[in-house]
Amino acid sequence: MADAELPMAVDGGYDWDGRWNHVRKFLERPGPFAHPDFEPCTESLQFLLEMCKILVIGAGGLGCELLKNLALSGFRLIHVVDMDTIDISNLNRQFLFRPKDVGRPKAEVAADFINNRIPGCKVVPHYKKIQDFDESFYRQFHIIVCGLDSIIARRWMNGMLISLLSYEDGVLDPSSIIPLIDGGTEGFKGNSRVILPGMTACIDCTLELYPPQINFPMCTIASMPRLPEHCIEYARILLWPKEKPFGETSLDGDNPEHIQWVFKKSIERAAEFHITGVTYRLTQGVVKRIIPAVASTNAVIAAACSLEVFKIASSAYIPLNNYLVFNDVDGLYTYTFEAERKENCSACSQVPQNLQFPPSAKLQEVLEYLMENASLQMKSPAITTTLEGKNKTLYLQSVKSIEERTKPNLCKTLTELGLSDGQELAVADVTTPQTVLFKLNFTT
Amino acid sequence: MLFMVTYMPTLCCRLWGDHGQDTLENAHVCLINATATGTEILKNLVLPGNLNVFTAVPYVCIVSYSFFLTYNSIGKNRAQAATELLQELNSHVSGNFVEESPEKLLDNNPDFFHRFTIVIAVQLPESTSLRLGSVLWSASIPFLVCKTYGLIGYMRLVVQEHTVIESHPDSALEDLRLDKPFAEFKNHLQSFDLESMNKKDHSHTPWIIIIAKYLEKWLSEHNYKPPQNYKEKEAFRQLIRDGIRKNENGVPEDEENFEEAIKNVNTALNQTKIPSAVEELFNSEQCNNINSESSSFWVMLRAVKDFVHSEGNRDLPVRGTIPDMIADSQKFINLQNVYRTKAMQDAAAVSTHVQRLLQSLGKVCKNASFLRVVRCRSLAEEYGVDSVNKDEITSCMDNPDSEMVFYLILRGVERFYQQHSRYPGVYNYQVEDDISKLKLCVNSVMQEYNLNVNIKDDYVHEFCRFGASEPHTVAAFIGGSAAQEAIKIISHQFVPFNNTFIYNAMLQTSATLQL
């Protein structure tokens, strides 16, 4: 669609008469429910339009909605980060993308669309992982809003903002707080929360609300399958690494050839045990751990999140305090509550984390605890410590050579490894940008 | 078409099932008013499904805060502009627009609305809503009224009788029939002898079998009365626990299947019975008086009822699914097949009570306990002085901060519009003075209904501050919610709300009221 000549410059850019009337009403009028700090004035709109910098994490189902909502609420300085490219399956709810965009980076296509559709908006895309940026990048934003589908990524972002906090004499400097609005959806359910790092409950404070993913026990998969899902996992976990059907490439859930292979093998497995129900669709769902997404849930949750961004940026209302749950399976249901900070949260409490183990415990037990404990849920923790003044890696999984070298340590006891009562262990993991310090307490 | 085929399957259908998708494809939706809220609703309907979409819009757009109207749309017919941009989302949707206002259509051609599966109206003045509501009620066409007013969202569903065939409850109790084992299950049970099994078989016997076996034992020792209270259930659990094999030293082996059995005793001992919601349906007039005009829903329901009174022995058809559990593959599959076969038999029996629609029958049987009918009061009943739901209003308003207060003020706002031909607080200079005027309007509505409720001034003030604005974020929230409810109505799957939904974006709370 050809753009007509842009309107005359008004208010420093692209605004026509009355364009922001609906927003102005909240910025320029006092009201009984506004934030105590709120002062109605005409300059507030300028702040939103010209100075307020927002970061949107994710340009998928939630991200597209967030970008649209923010742009239509007056925000113009928006950055968006997404590491994915567009897949055809995204098109039924990620409405900034068209068939011609398949294969292009989501962040870039989303930014282009918004900038074209909403004159004056300057969305800056980043086709990157969140971990590719450091504090200097994140520090420039007034508010960060997440539309992610990964708990690990959320926790990382959470950890990053906590690392930006500065304390003077043990007192938190409020200007170092960057509010984090987090939205998540799963089918017909969704939630939206406001996090003020250092002040309110953070992601890790409420980690138990995110149940760990269901993984079938290996013995079921290996020798006693009952469900079609067991057969698919058999093909995925056991056959693929053994038969290497496509050479050294790892299984890619988005590659139809890969899925076809897994599907065929799953059918064979299922036939052996007289199990019915293996379909291509189910295969893909299990391999990709897909929970079907619903456009309208994304719309609702993104709307709630964007409104909170507006409230915080403008003080026009008191923000959500602090957690909204939404479910429209049966009618429409919302539940709003104040999630509480965890006193000894491993991410935000600054309270040293304790590990209680007998000295005869093996390092393997410590590793399992870090991964299985509901409040920690680490994915592949790397444990280091200081022994005789030197840094020593006790176990690290992510680098093959170090993994091989440190693997024997797992079977050694804590005393055999030279650790003593009160020893500090530094643990790094994908769930946090900073290492977490643990204090080892020997039990008798 | 190719486009639809490639992206439709996996994600949509795992939730809706193929059945729901068919009805979506044949639906014809009417949306009135392509405002921000209206276009958001359309976007959420158009994106995932292959719908026929129709738009009727009276007004030319002046200010665009809809994503589907651009600067270039200014001056154009809003409906036309919105239709064009929406079609981009899904090239297989056919969107049409109409230039007459809904009021004109009601005057000259009310039959226009009869062709639609559902009519969704956004930001309509009260008088038009009521007129349109009456036309649609007589034609039995579902009507969804939506409003975004400042930071308040409002939805009202008006449908005479809406049947839900698959209400997909999240936490459904299993249908295991352990209290009333059917013949084929009893036969299957005979093939198990827990005492003489080898170690491997013993620890891989499904817990359903374990509970059934020990229940047999219990019944023979307790006068054929199952465990009734906590004490007896504990004793029953202990009985099972004692069944765990021990090694040479008398230490119990690790038998997870027995642990599962113990854990599931409570739910397994639940009485098999017909849910009261289904009983009500069985007792309703439509079920008892099946005739040539009866819808297929009622025919099927009647068939199920007849089954219950004959082959079913007072129980619904067996559902046929069992949860996953520790077992070796063969034992599990065999047990699963026992239930499945029984379910198919029951389905066949129901089909002898039905003259047609064998295809849908499978679904109905599996979900016999999940049949629901939703009936909403008409707008006329809501607004009528004699039929207004005073109890609901006064009991909610026992808490003056209940979301009900927003409904009441919205009624006052419409009264204000009728009296002053404008909405309160649209311009800054009006805000202060309009507070008292709006308060008078709200009070006059309360008086008409003889309602004695306390409406806090702060809320009236806030409504004037809103100035009849339609902020995009609130429009988007209602847009998502309304689209989902519309999809529920069209597909007859999942239960819609009944009948008024209020969203308070200031506190991010909501409530469903029955008005």
mmCIF file of N, CA, C and O in Angstrom, chain B residues 303 307 310-311 345-355 358 361:
data_model
loop_
_atom_site.group_PDB
_atom_site.id
_atom_site.type_symbol
_atom_site.label_atom_id
_atom_site.label_comp_id
_atom_site.label_asym_id
_atom_site.label_seq_id
_atom_site.Cartn_x
_atom_site.Cartn_y
_atom_site.Cartn_z
ATOM 1 N N ALA B 303 -30.963 -39.960 23.393
ATOM 2 C CA ALA B 303 -30.450 -41.310 23.152
ATOM 3 C C ALA B 303 -29.605 -41.760 24.336
ATOM 4 O O ALA B 303 -29.696 -42.902 24.784
ATOM 5 N N PHE B 307 -30.326 -44.839 26.885
ATOM 6 C CA PHE B 307 -29.274 -45.826 27.190
ATOM 7 C C PHE B 307 -29.160 -46.011 28.706
ATOM 8 O O PHE B 307 -29.084 -47.129 29.211
ATOM 9 N N SER B 310 -31.680 -48.186 30.125
ATOM 10 C CA SER B 310 -31.744 -49.598 29.704
ATOM 11 C C SER B 310 -30.377 -50.261 29.817
ATOM 12 O O SER B 310 -29.971 -50.646 30.911
ATOM 13 N N GLU B 311 -29.648 -50.343 28.727
ATOM 14 C CA GLU B 311 -28.361 -51.062 28.754
ATOM 15 C C GLU B 311 -27.404 -50.517 29.808
ATOM 16 O O GLU B 311 -26.578 -51.237 30.338
ATOM 17 N N GLN B 345 -18.784 -50.499 22.790
ATOM 18 C CA GLN B 345 -20.050 -51.240 22.902
ATOM 19 C C GLN B 345 -21.165 -50.309 23.338
ATOM 20 O O GLN B 345 -22.271 -50.339 22.799
ATOM 21 N N ASP B 346 -20.859 -49.509 24.362
ATOM 22 C CA ASP B 346 -21.868 -48.574 24.868
ATOM 23 C C ASP B 346 -22.255 -47.578 23.787
ATOM 24 O O ASP B 346 -23.432 -47.238 23.636
ATOM 25 N N ALA B 347 -21.269 -47.128 23.048
ATOM 26 C CA ALA B 347 -21.551 -46.163 21.973
ATOM 27 C C ALA B 347 -22.468 -46.807 20.944
ATOM 28 O O ALA B 347 -23.417 -46.181 20.463
ATOM 29 N N ALA B 348 -22.200 -48.048 20.625
ATOM 30 C CA ALA B 348 -23.051 -48.750 19.653
ATOM 31 C C ALA B 348 -24.475 -48.877 20.200
ATOM 32 O O ALA B 348 -25.451 -48.720 19.462
ATOM 33 N N ALA B 349 -24.589 -49.138 21.482
ATOM 34 C CA ALA B 349 -25.917 -49.260 22.084
ATOM 35 C C ALA B 349 -26.665 -47.930 22.002
ATOM 36 O O ALA B 349 -27.852 -47.889 21.699
ATOM 37 N N VAL B 350 -25.952 -46.840 22.253
ATOM 38 C CA VAL B 350 -26.597 -45.522 22.162
ATOM 39 C C VAL B 350 -27.058 -45.286 20.734
ATOM 40 O O VAL B 350 -28.130 -44.715 20.487
ATOM 41 N N SER B 351 -26.235 -45.738 19.790
ATOM 42 C CA SER B 351 -26.575 -45.471 18.393
ATOM 43 C C SER B 351 -27.863 -46.164 17.969
ATOM 44 O O SER B 351 -28.537 -45.698 17.047
ATOM 45 N N THR B 352 -28.197 -47.268 18.653
ATOM 46 C CA THR B 352 -29.476 -47.888 18.290
ATOM 47 C C THR B 352 -30.632 -47.003 18.734
ATOM 48 O O THR B 352 -31.757 -47.187 18.300
ATOM 49 N N HIS B 353 -30.369 -46.089 19.636
ATOM 50 C CA HIS B 353 -31.398 -45.138 20.058
ATOM 51 C C HIS B 353 -31.407 -43.881 19.195
ATOM 52 O O HIS B 353 -32.169 -42.974 19.385
ATOM 53 N N VAL B 354 -30.570 -43.810 18.318
ATOM 54 C CA VAL B 354 -30.482 -42.599 17.473
ATOM 55 C C VAL B 354 -30.692 -42.958 16.012
ATOM 56 O O VAL B 354 -30.235 -43.987 15.543
ATOM 57 N N GLN B 355 -31.380 -42.050 15.266
ATOM 58 C CA GLN B 355 -31.647 -42.373 13.858
ATOM 59 C C GLN B 355 -30.543 -41.925 12.911
ATOM 60 O O GLN B 355 -30.396 -42.410 11.839
ATOM 61 N N LEU B 358 -24.288 -40.804 13.277
ATOM 62 C CA LEU B 358 -23.375 -41.757 13.899
ATOM 63 C C LEU B 358 -21.963 -41.199 14.005
ATOM 64 O O LEU B 358 -21.225 -41.496 14.921
ATOM 65 N N LEU B 361 -21.467 -39.211 17.075
ATOM 66 C CA LEU B 361 -21.857 -39.934 18.276
ATOM 67 C C LEU B 361 -20.679 -40.309 19.145
ATOM 68 O O LEU B 361 -20.730 -40.211 20.364
#
